[in-house]
mmCIF file of C-alpha atoms and ligand atoms in Angstrom:
data_model
loop_
_atom_site.group_PDB
_atom_site.id
_atom_site.type_symbol
_atom_site.label_atom_id
_atom_site.label_comp_id
_atom_site.label_asym_id
_atom_site.label_seq_id
_atom_site.Cartn_x
_atom_site.Cartn_y
_atom_site.Cartn_z
ATOM 1 C CA MET A 658 10.640 -23.529 -15.318
ATOM 2 C CA LYS A 659 11.287 -20.995 -12.418
ATOM 3 C CA SER A 660 9.200 -17.847 -12.444
ATOM 4 C CA LYS A 661 10.766 -14.334 -13.265
ATOM 5 C CA THR A 662 12.472 -12.990 -9.985
ATOM 6 C CA LEU A 663 11.758 -9.531 -8.794
ATOM 7 C CA GLY A 664 15.489 -8.442 -10.127
ATOM 8 C CA GLN A 665 14.674 -9.782 -13.400
ATOM 9 C CA PHE A 666 11.415 -8.292 -13.764
ATOM 10 C CA ILE A 667 12.593 -4.826 -12.739
ATOM 11 C CA ILE A 668 15.314 -4.655 -15.369
ATOM 12 C CA GLU A 669 13.093 -6.039 -18.062
ATOM 13 C CA LYS A 670 10.359 -3.210 -16.888
ATOM 14 C CA GLN A 671 13.012 -0.597 -17.063
ATOM 15 C CA ALA A 672 12.549 -0.307 -20.997
ATOM 16 C CA ASP A 673 8.875 1.201 -19.965
ATOM 17 C CA PHE A 674 10.785 4.384 -18.793
ATOM 18 C CA PRO A 675 12.748 5.144 -21.873
ATOM 19 C CA PHE A 676 14.275 8.470 -20.107
ATOM 20 C CA ALA A 677 14.927 6.512 -16.541
ATOM 21 C CA LYS A 678 18.389 5.758 -16.140
ATOM 22 C CA GLY A 679 17.896 2.893 -13.940
ATOM 23 C CA GLU A 680 17.481 4.844 -10.493
ATOM 24 C CA LEU A 681 13.939 3.836 -10.066
ATOM 25 C CA SER A 682 14.850 0.397 -10.746
ATOM 26 C CA ARG A 683 17.823 0.221 -8.278
ATOM 27 C CA LEU A 684 15.361 2.221 -5.391
ATOM 28 C CA LEU A 685 12.989 -0.735 -5.987
ATOM 29 C CA ARG A 686 15.815 -3.476 -5.345
ATOM 30 C CA ASP A 687 16.931 -1.629 -2.389
ATOM 31 C CA ILE A 688 13.202 -1.693 -0.898
ATOM 32 C CA GLY A 689 13.128 -5.687 -1.712
ATOM 33 C CA ILE A 690 16.567 -6.240 0.060
ATOM 34 C CA ALA A 691 14.920 -4.280 3.370
ATOM 35 C CA ALA A 692 12.026 -6.204 2.831
ATOM 36 C CA LYS A 693 13.777 -9.598 2.898
ATOM 37 C CA ILE A 694 15.681 -8.731 6.300
ATOM 38 C CA VAL A 695 12.831 -7.563 7.774
ATOM 39 C CA ASN A 696 10.784 -10.588 6.975
ATOM 40 C CA ARG A 697 13.684 -12.902 8.211
ATOM 41 C CA GLU A 698 12.975 -11.106 11.617
ATOM 42 C CA VAL A 699 9.155 -11.292 11.622
ATOM 43 C CA ASN A 700 9.588 -15.306 11.012
ATOM 44 C CA LYS A 701 11.861 -15.483 14.155
ATOM 45 C CA ALA A 702 10.254 -13.029 16.227
ATOM 46 C CA GLY A 703 9.085 -15.424 18.775
ATOM 47 C CA LEU A 704 12.557 -16.953 19.035
ATOM 48 C CA VAL A 705 14.835 -14.424 19.669
ATOM 49 C CA GLU A 706 12.735 -12.339 21.812
ATOM 50 C CA ILE A 707 12.559 -9.575 19.706
ATOM 51 C CA LEU A 708 9.196 -8.535 20.779
ATOM 52 C CA GLY A 709 10.306 -7.051 23.800
ATOM 53 C CA GLU A 710 10.539 -3.795 24.988
ATOM 54 C CA THR A 711 13.306 -1.619 23.136
ATOM 55 C CA GLY A 712 16.436 -1.123 25.350
ATOM 56 C CA GLU A 713 15.955 -4.818 26.766
ATOM 57 C CA THR A 714 19.171 -7.116 26.000
ATOM 58 C CA ASN A 715 18.606 -10.328 24.168
ATOM 59 C CA ILE A 716 20.324 -13.669 24.797
ATOM 60 C CA GLN A 717 23.163 -12.681 22.394
ATOM 61 C CA GLY A 718 23.879 -9.388 24.522
ATOM 62 C CA GLU A 719 22.484 -7.446 21.656
ATOM 63 C CA LYS A 720 20.000 -4.668 22.236
ATOM 64 C CA VAL A 721 16.482 -5.882 21.904
ATOM 65 C CA LYS A 722 14.343 -3.716 19.520
ATOM 66 C CA LYS A 723 10.791 -3.724 18.897
ATOM 67 C CA LEU A 724 9.974 -5.120 15.550
ATOM 68 C CA ASP A 725 8.305 -1.838 14.339
ATOM 69 C CA VAL A 726 11.865 0.007 15.516
ATOM 70 C CA PHE A 727 13.893 -2.652 13.442
ATOM 71 C CA ALA A 728 11.842 -2.377 10.602
ATOM 72 C CA ASN A 729 12.117 1.351 10.396
ATOM 73 C CA GLU A 730 15.772 1.051 10.805
ATOM 74 C CA GLN A 731 16.299 -1.375 8.098
ATOM 75 C CA PHE A 732 14.437 0.561 5.547
ATOM 76 C CA ILE A 733 16.045 3.855 6.645
ATOM 77 C CA ALA A 734 19.493 2.157 6.171
ATOM 78 C CA ALA A 735 18.752 0.464 3.139
ATOM 79 C CA LEU A 736 17.433 3.582 1.275
ATOM 80 C CA SER A 737 20.248 5.910 2.528
ATOM 81 C CA ALA A 738 22.712 3.125 1.542
ATOM 82 C CA GLY A 739 21.039 3.120 -1.938
ATOM 83 C CA GLY A 740 21.931 6.194 -3.127
ATOM 84 C CA GLU A 741 18.609 6.971 -5.124
ATOM 85 C CA VAL A 742 17.133 8.834 -2.172
ATOM 86 C CA CYS A 743 17.305 12.295 -0.910
ATOM 87 C CA ALA A 744 14.662 12.107 1.963
ATOM 88 C CA ILE A 745 12.594 9.574 3.690
ATOM 89 C CA ALA A 746 9.364 10.139 5.804
ATOM 90 C CA SER A 747 8.543 7.304 8.279
ATOM 91 C CA GLU A 748 5.243 6.829 10.483
ATOM 92 C CA GLU A 749 7.990 6.076 13.111
ATOM 93 C CA ASN A 750 9.424 9.724 12.867
ATOM 94 C CA ASP A 751 7.950 12.980 13.752
ATOM 95 C CA GLU A 752 10.081 14.797 11.108
ATOM 96 C CA ILE A 753 11.436 13.635 7.861
ATOM 97 C CA ILE A 754 14.780 12.294 7.466
ATOM 98 C CA PRO A 755 17.198 14.277 4.938
ATOM 99 C CA VAL A 756 19.606 11.811 3.355
ATOM 100 C CA ASP A 757 22.919 13.739 3.178
ATOM 101 C CA SER A 758 25.694 11.585 1.918
ATOM 102 C CA ALA A 759 28.130 11.601 -1.112
ATOM 103 C CA ILE A 760 26.292 8.913 -2.894
ATOM 104 C CA SER A 761 22.791 10.663 -2.581
ATOM 105 C CA LYS A 762 24.031 14.059 -3.968
ATOM 106 C CA ASN A 763 22.250 13.426 -7.184
ATOM 107 C CA ALA A 764 19.372 11.526 -5.856
ATOM 108 C CA LYS A 765 15.938 12.201 -7.428
ATOM 109 C CA TYR A 766 13.418 10.772 -5.512
ATOM 110 C CA VAL A 767 11.879 10.592 -1.713
ATOM 111 C CA VAL A 768 10.338 7.594 -0.072
ATOM 112 C CA ALA A 769 7.199 7.713 2.430
ATOM 113 C CA MET A 770 6.943 4.596 4.239
ATOM 114 C CA ASP A 771 5.086 2.856 7.277
ATOM 115 C CA PRO A 772 7.651 0.404 7.877
ATOM 116 C CA LEU A 773 5.466 -1.971 9.929
ATOM 117 C CA ASP A 774 1.791 -1.598 9.565
ATOM 118 C CA GLY A 775 -0.845 -3.427 11.924
ATOM 119 C CA SER A 776 0.885 -2.478 14.953
ATOM 120 C CA SER A 777 -1.744 -4.402 17.299
ATOM 121 C CA ASN A 778 -0.618 -7.515 15.239
ATOM 122 C CA ILE A 779 2.693 -7.661 15.932
ATOM 123 C CA ASP A 780 3.194 -9.284 19.056
ATOM 124 C CA VAL A 781 0.370 -12.266 18.092
ATOM 125 C CA ASN A 782 1.667 -13.696 15.322
ATOM 126 C CA VAL A 783 -0.805 -12.406 12.876
ATOM 127 C CA SER A 784 0.243 -10.706 9.352
ATOM 128 C CA VAL A 785 1.904 -7.419 9.252
ATOM 129 C CA GLY A 786 3.220 -5.431 6.467
ATOM 130 C CA THR A 787 5.079 -2.521 5.194
ATOM 131 C CA ILE A 788 3.847 0.336 2.684
ATOM 132 C CA PHE A 789 5.785 2.548 0.684
ATOM 133 C CA SER A 790 5.556 5.492 -1.760
ATOM 134 C CA ILE A 791 7.886 6.978 -3.963
ATOM 135 C CA TYR A 792 7.710 10.378 -5.437
ATOM 136 C CA ARG A 793 9.883 12.520 -7.646
ATOM 137 C CA ARG A 794 11.863 15.651 -5.510
ATOM 138 C CA THR A 795 10.475 18.672 -6.416
ATOM 139 C CA SER A 796 13.671 20.569 -4.589
ATOM 140 C CA LEU A 797 16.559 21.136 -6.852
ATOM 141 C CA SER A 798 19.575 19.373 -4.898
ATOM 142 C CA GLY A 799 21.101 18.702 -1.255
ATOM 143 C CA PRO A 800 19.167 16.991 1.054
ATOM 144 C CA GLY A 801 15.288 16.655 0.501
ATOM 145 C CA THR A 802 12.910 18.990 2.328
ATOM 146 C CA LEU A 803 9.467 18.682 3.815
ATOM 147 C CA GLU A 804 8.060 20.321 0.559
ATOM 148 C CA ASP A 805 9.347 17.119 -1.546
ATOM 149 C CA PHE A 806 6.561 15.302 0.083
ATOM 150 C CA MET A 807 3.826 17.788 -0.206
ATOM 151 C CA GLN A 808 2.430 16.534 -3.163
ATOM 152 C CA ARG A 809 -0.683 14.877 -4.516
ATOM 153 C CA GLY A 810 -1.130 10.952 -4.384
ATOM 154 C CA THR A 811 -1.645 11.433 -8.147
ATOM 155 C CA GLU A 812 2.410 12.380 -8.605
ATOM 156 C CA GLN A 813 3.466 9.336 -6.994
ATOM 157 C CA ILE A 814 6.153 7.729 -9.282
ATOM 158 C CA ALA A 815 5.590 4.037 -7.553
ATOM 159 C CA ALA A 816 4.009 2.662 -4.655
ATOM 160 C CA GLY A 817 3.873 -0.818 -2.974
ATOM 161 C CA TYR A 818 3.607 -2.970 0.024
ATOM 162 C CA ILE A 819 5.130 -6.026 1.646
ATOM 163 C CA ILE A 820 3.078 -8.529 3.487
ATOM 164 C CA TYR A 821 4.646 -10.591 6.246
ATOM 165 C CA GLY A 822 1.965 -13.162 5.947
ATOM 166 C CA SER A 823 1.931 -16.955 5.608
ATOM 167 C CA SER A 824 4.111 -16.475 3.091
ATOM 168 C CA CYS A 825 5.971 -13.209 2.185
ATOM 169 C CA MET A 826 4.923 -10.803 -0.561
ATOM 170 C CA LEU A 827 6.022 -7.661 -2.119
ATOM 171 C CA VAL A 828 3.027 -5.889 -4.546
ATOM 172 C CA TYR A 829 4.307 -2.723 -6.516
ATOM 173 C CA THR A 830 3.302 -0.724 -9.154
ATOM 174 C CA THR A 831 4.600 2.174 -11.197
ATOM 175 C CA GLY A 832 1.223 3.356 -12.894
ATOM 176 C CA LYS A 833 1.387 0.670 -15.454
ATOM 177 C CA GLY A 834 -0.398 -2.327 -13.502
ATOM 178 C CA VAL A 835 0.119 -3.968 -10.427
ATOM 179 C CA ASN A 836 2.310 -7.223 -9.616
ATOM 180 C CA GLY A 837 2.770 -9.482 -7.032
ATOM 181 C CA PHE A 838 6.002 -11.503 -5.666
ATOM 182 C CA THR A 839 6.340 -13.905 -3.477
ATOM 183 C CA LEU A 840 9.460 -14.831 -1.592
ATOM 184 C CA ASP A 841 10.924 -18.218 -2.068
ATOM 185 C CA PRO A 842 12.490 -18.908 0.832
ATOM 186 C CA SER A 843 14.891 -21.745 -0.775
ATOM 187 C CA ILE A 844 16.379 -19.107 -3.076
ATOM 188 C CA GLY A 845 15.699 -16.069 -0.761
ATOM 189 C CA GLU A 846 14.520 -14.094 -3.999
ATOM 190 C CA PHE A 847 10.832 -12.592 -4.763
ATOM 191 C CA CYS A 848 9.604 -14.502 -7.699
ATOM 192 C CA LEU A 849 6.631 -13.097 -9.945
ATOM 193 C CA SER A 850 3.404 -15.009 -8.807
ATOM 194 C CA HIS A 851 0.716 -12.551 -9.397
ATOM 195 C CA PRO A 852 1.443 -10.782 -12.540
ATOM 196 C CA ASN A 853 -1.260 -8.137 -13.582
ATOM 197 C CA MET A 854 -3.272 -8.363 -10.489
ATOM 198 C CA MET A 855 -6.952 -6.796 -11.162
ATOM 199 C CA THR A 856 -9.705 -6.967 -8.464
ATOM 200 C CA ARG A 857 -13.421 -7.806 -8.860
ATOM 201 C CA LYS A 858 -15.485 -5.129 -9.887
ATOM 202 C CA ASP A 859 -17.762 -6.220 -7.014
ATOM 203 C CA GLY A 860 -17.236 -8.475 -3.961
ATOM 204 C CA ASN A 861 -18.987 -9.641 -1.329
ATOM 205 C CA VAL A 862 -16.345 -9.151 1.825
ATOM 206 C CA TYR A 863 -16.621 -5.972 4.010
ATOM 207 C CA SER A 864 -13.625 -5.113 6.123
ATOM 208 C CA VAL A 865 -14.251 -2.449 8.904
ATOM 209 C CA ASN A 866 -13.940 -2.352 12.946
ATOM 210 C CA GLU A 867 -17.354 -2.612 13.758
ATOM 211 C CA GLY A 868 -16.540 -2.182 17.613
ATOM 212 C CA ASN A 869 -16.548 1.680 16.458
ATOM 213 C CA TYR A 870 -20.199 1.327 14.739
ATOM 214 C CA LEU A 871 -21.711 3.669 17.506
ATOM 215 C CA HIS A 872 -18.809 6.211 16.420
ATOM 216 C CA PHE A 873 -19.601 5.987 12.645
ATOM 217 C CA PRO A 874 -21.122 8.520 10.474
ATOM 218 C CA ASP A 875 -24.740 7.444 9.533
ATOM 219 C CA GLY A 876 -23.882 6.822 5.975
ATOM 220 C CA VAL A 877 -21.524 3.886 7.220
ATOM 221 C CA LYS A 878 -23.798 2.657 9.416
ATOM 222 C CA LYS A 879 -26.636 2.151 7.052
ATOM 223 C CA TYR A 880 -24.050 0.596 4.553
ATOM 224 C CA ILE A 881 -23.169 -2.002 7.057
ATOM 225 C CA LYS A 882 -26.831 -2.589 7.654
ATOM 226 C CA TYR A 883 -27.216 -2.934 3.907
ATOM 227 C CA CYS A 884 -24.455 -5.518 3.506
ATOM 228 C CA GLN A 885 -25.709 -7.479 6.199
ATOM 229 C CA GLU A 886 -29.216 -7.519 4.624
ATOM 230 C CA GLU A 887 -30.603 -10.535 2.963
ATOM 231 C CA ASP A 888 -30.719 -10.277 -0.718
ATOM 232 C CA LYS A 889 -29.890 -13.391 -3.253
ATOM 233 C CA ALA A 890 -29.645 -11.165 -6.384
ATOM 234 C CA SER A 891 -26.654 -9.296 -4.930
ATOM 235 C CA SER A 892 -25.123 -12.465 -2.788
ATOM 236 C CA ARG A 893 -25.728 -10.498 0.363
ATOM 237 C CA PRO A 894 -25.285 -10.588 3.467
ATOM 238 C CA TYR A 895 -21.767 -10.109 2.390
ATOM 239 C CA SER A 896 -18.942 -11.764 4.796
ATOM 240 C CA SER A 897 -17.530 -9.629 7.343
ATOM 241 C CA ARG A 898 -13.645 -9.809 7.577
ATOM 242 C CA TYR A 899 -11.354 -7.646 9.490
ATOM 243 C CA ILE A 900 -7.765 -8.418 10.362
ATOM 244 C CA GLY A 901 -6.632 -5.273 11.531
ATOM 245 C CA SER A 902 -3.598 -5.107 9.667
ATOM 246 C CA GLY A 903 -4.504 -2.580 6.649
ATOM 247 C CA VAL A 904 -2.403 -4.354 4.562
ATOM 248 C CA ALA A 905 -3.555 -7.948 4.887
ATOM 249 C CA ASP A 906 -7.011 -6.784 4.783
ATOM 250 C CA ILE A 907 -6.597 -4.821 1.587
ATOM 251 C CA HIS A 908 -4.309 -7.607 0.102
ATOM 252 C CA ARG A 909 -6.937 -10.069 0.388
ATOM 253 C CA ASN A 910 -9.990 -7.941 -0.841
ATOM 254 C CA LEU A 911 -7.614 -7.050 -3.703
ATOM 255 C CA ILE A 912 -7.469 -10.975 -4.557
ATOM 256 C CA VAL A 913 -11.028 -11.793 -3.765
ATOM 257 C CA GLY A 914 -12.933 -8.569 -3.950
ATOM 258 C CA GLY A 915 -14.136 -6.498 -1.078
ATOM 259 C CA ILE A 916 -14.189 -3.210 0.127
ATOM 260 C CA TYR A 917 -12.001 -1.614 3.516
ATOM 261 C CA ILE A 918 -13.605 1.199 5.309
ATOM 262 C CA TYR A 919 -11.577 3.201 8.087
ATOM 263 C CA PRO A 920 -14.228 6.085 8.485
ATOM 264 C CA THR A 921 -14.276 9.090 10.531
ATOM 265 C CA THR A 922 -15.256 7.961 13.942
ATOM 266 C CA THR A 923 -16.107 10.666 16.952
ATOM 267 C CA LYS A 924 -12.937 9.543 18.404
ATOM 268 C CA SER A 925 -10.806 10.196 15.571
ATOM 269 C CA PRO A 926 -12.573 12.874 13.633
ATOM 270 C CA LYS A 927 -10.357 13.039 10.527
ATOM 271 C CA GLY A 928 -9.908 9.314 10.482
ATOM 272 C CA LYS A 929 -6.950 7.186 11.726
ATOM 273 C CA LEU A 930 -4.932 6.175 8.475
ATOM 274 C CA ARG A 931 -2.302 8.606 7.450
ATOM 275 C CA LEU A 932 -2.494 9.855 3.809
ATOM 276 C CA LEU A 933 0.963 10.101 2.924
ATOM 277 C CA TYR A 934 2.588 6.681 3.408
ATOM 278 C CA GLU A 935 -0.929 4.636 4.009
ATOM 279 C CA CYS A 936 -3.796 5.659 1.987
ATOM 280 C CA ASN A 937 -1.964 7.264 -1.084
ATOM 281 C CA PRO A 938 0.161 4.477 -2.024
ATOM 282 C CA LEU A 939 -2.401 1.709 -1.363
ATOM 283 C CA ALA A 940 -4.974 3.783 -3.349
ATOM 284 C CA PHE A 941 -2.582 3.636 -6.150
ATOM 285 C CA ILE A 942 -2.268 0.296 -6.035
ATOM 286 C CA ILE A 943 -5.972 -0.542 -6.120
ATOM 287 C CA GLU A 944 -6.676 1.824 -8.775
ATOM 288 C CA GLN A 945 -4.046 0.301 -10.777
ATOM 289 C CA ALA A 946 -5.798 -3.021 -10.049
ATOM 290 C CA GLY A 947 -9.259 -1.579 -11.649
ATOM 291 C CA GLY A 948 -10.960 -0.604 -7.859
ATOM 292 C CA LYS A 949 -11.441 2.743 -6.362
ATOM 293 C CA ALA A 950 -10.194 4.528 -3.022
ATOM 294 C CA THR A 951 -11.850 7.502 -1.476
ATOM 295 C CA THR A 952 -12.512 9.576 1.570
ATOM 296 C CA GLY A 953 -16.444 8.728 1.239
ATOM 297 C CA SER A 954 -16.835 11.431 -1.039
ATOM 298 C CA LYS A 955 -13.464 12.507 -2.503
ATOM 299 C CA ARG A 956 -10.919 10.384 -4.536
ATOM 300 C CA ILE A 957 -8.002 9.803 -2.039
ATOM 301 C CA MET A 958 -5.012 10.780 -4.410
ATOM 302 C CA GLU A 959 -6.584 14.209 -5.295
ATOM 303 C CA ILE A 960 -6.594 15.312 -1.577
ATOM 304 C CA ASP A 961 -4.059 18.106 -1.103
ATOM 305 C CA ILE A 962 -1.368 17.494 1.318
ATOM 306 C CA LYS A 963 -0.553 19.816 4.231
ATOM 307 C CA GLU A 964 0.977 18.028 6.663
ATOM 308 C CA LEU A 965 3.560 14.850 6.935
ATOM 309 C CA HIS A 966 1.155 13.129 9.163
ATOM 310 C CA GLN A 967 -2.043 14.033 8.072
ATOM 311 C CA ARG A 968 -4.995 11.888 8.552
ATOM 312 C CA THR A 969 -8.144 10.734 6.257
ATOM 313 C CA PRO A 970 -10.895 8.432 6.286
ATOM 314 C CA LEU A 971 -10.453 5.600 3.705
ATOM 315 C CA PHE A 972 -13.096 3.623 1.669
ATOM 316 C CA CYS A 973 -11.277 1.373 -0.918
ATOM 317 C CA GLY A 974 -11.651 -1.835 -2.936
ATOM 318 C CA SER A 975 -14.315 -3.097 -5.447
ATOM 319 C CA ALA A 976 -15.237 -0.191 -7.654
ATOM 320 C CA ASP A 977 -18.861 -0.957 -7.470
ATOM 321 C CA MET A 978 -18.620 -1.586 -3.638
ATOM 322 C CA VAL A 979 -16.952 1.666 -3.180
ATOM 323 C CA ASP A 980 -19.359 3.517 -5.187
ATOM 324 C CA LYS A 981 -22.212 2.110 -3.282
ATOM 325 C CA ALA A 982 -20.788 3.099 0.115
ATOM 326 C CA MET A 983 -20.166 6.488 -1.091
ATOM 327 C CA GLU A 984 -23.804 6.755 -2.148
ATOM 328 C CA PHE A 985 -25.080 5.821 1.419
ATOM 329 C CA MET A 986 -22.374 8.464 2.612
ATOM 330 C CA SER A 987 -23.770 11.486 0.043
ATOM 331 C CA LYS A 988 -27.218 10.477 1.145
ATOM 332 C CA TYR A 989 -27.012 10.249 5.180
ATOM 333 C CA SER A 990 -23.701 12.165 6.172
ATOM 334 C CA THR A 991 -23.690 15.284 4.095
ATOM 335 C CA THR A 992 -22.495 17.287 6.794
ATOM 336 C CA GLU A 993 -19.697 14.813 7.389
ATOM 337 C CA LYS A 994 -17.985 15.146 4.427
ATOM 338 C CA VAL A 995 -14.121 15.638 4.764
HETATM 339 P P1 LIG B 582 -0.990 1.555 12.493
HETATM 340 O O1 LIG B 582 0.033 2.143 11.577
HETATM 341 O O2 LIG B 582 -0.521 1.989 13.846
HETATM 342 O O3 LIG B 582 -0.510 -0.100 12.804
HETATM 343 O O4 LIG B 582 -2.296 1.743 12.502
HETATM 344 C C1 LIG B 582 -2.663 1.448 11.035
HETATM 345 C C2 LIG B 582 -3.745 0.052 11.367
HETATM 346 C C3 LIG B 582 -4.345 -0.450 10.014
HETATM 347 O O5 LIG B 582 -3.151 -1.526 9.552
HETATM 348 C C4 LIG B 582 -5.397 -1.129 10.544
HETATM 349 O O6 LIG B 582 -6.354 -1.370 9.243
HETATM 350 C C5 LIG B 582 -6.013 -0.135 11.268
HETATM 351 O O7 LIG B 582 -5.039 0.630 11.795
HETATM 352 C C6 LIG B 582 -6.424 -1.133 12.312
HETATM 353 O O8 LIG B 582 -6.994 -0.218 13.303
HETATM 354 P P2 LIG B 582 -8.082 -0.341 14.491
HETATM 355 O O9 LIG B 582 -7.365 -1.479 15.348
HETATM 356 O O10 LIG B 582 -8.613 0.930 15.196
HETATM 357 O O11 LIG B 582 -9.087 -0.991 14.181
HETATM 358 MG MG1 LIG B 583 0.264 2.087 9.887
#
């Protein structure tokens, strides 16, 4: 028997929201459609020279777009045309994009996204991803405003990511567990392949860019050394795995157990990753899968947001591993709390 498609699953789950009129379902469906288009382009990237600089012309005489620009445009187009969104925030755009059209007049939601995460991997045939986060608008009507995005991660209505990997997967949560769908290219549908994803309480993979070691807070340095120590009882040394695409690293750790850390560095004293469209959605998913996501001292989803592109350090993954890393942070990096 064929497994459930994303569309079937979304319709079935609508019963979980007795007062909802189907807008969120339609919004998730719109995201699924844009994801398929982006996946198609990612798959043929090397063939059509889409990797060239923005502004060049390809063999069809079309303007060549960089993949991240292409992905941004696809998601904006799908979300604007769907009519459920009154504003979009994107890593690619300095300001929010208000959606002002007849069909979005009664839109209840805003979407924050990183349309193509893992930019250093785009040109080298390594997994990249899309991250999205959905909030209910706080403004009353008309196109959405910046204020609509100034909500804590705990207010997210849904969040998810798409990983363009050896297969394409869409993973999302609406706060009732995490479900993963794999794109079946033969029918062009996302099919439920990973129902009720739960991460391990403990793991033995750590993911951090150790090239920045000298610039890490002492707590992180000591934790990395702890990961490398020999200790049979706790299966150490742990394995180090770092792809450099946050979605891919976190997806792997979600499945096998592990910790992902992007701490502050002397170069990025506030961390590198963005709270609104990278850390909050990933944190929502990880928590829903039984894991933890913190700054090293505080829960990510409870951070007050003051700027659209606000950065934060991120420690996330298996709960016991995050607790241990936080223990090291509080012992050795008390002055570096964010
Ligand atoms: P990006 O949004 O510019 O792609 O930056 C986010 C990415 C994450 O996907 C990844 O985990 C991290 O940055 C890698 O950074 P670094 O190359 O500094 O290790
Ligand atoms: Mg990113």
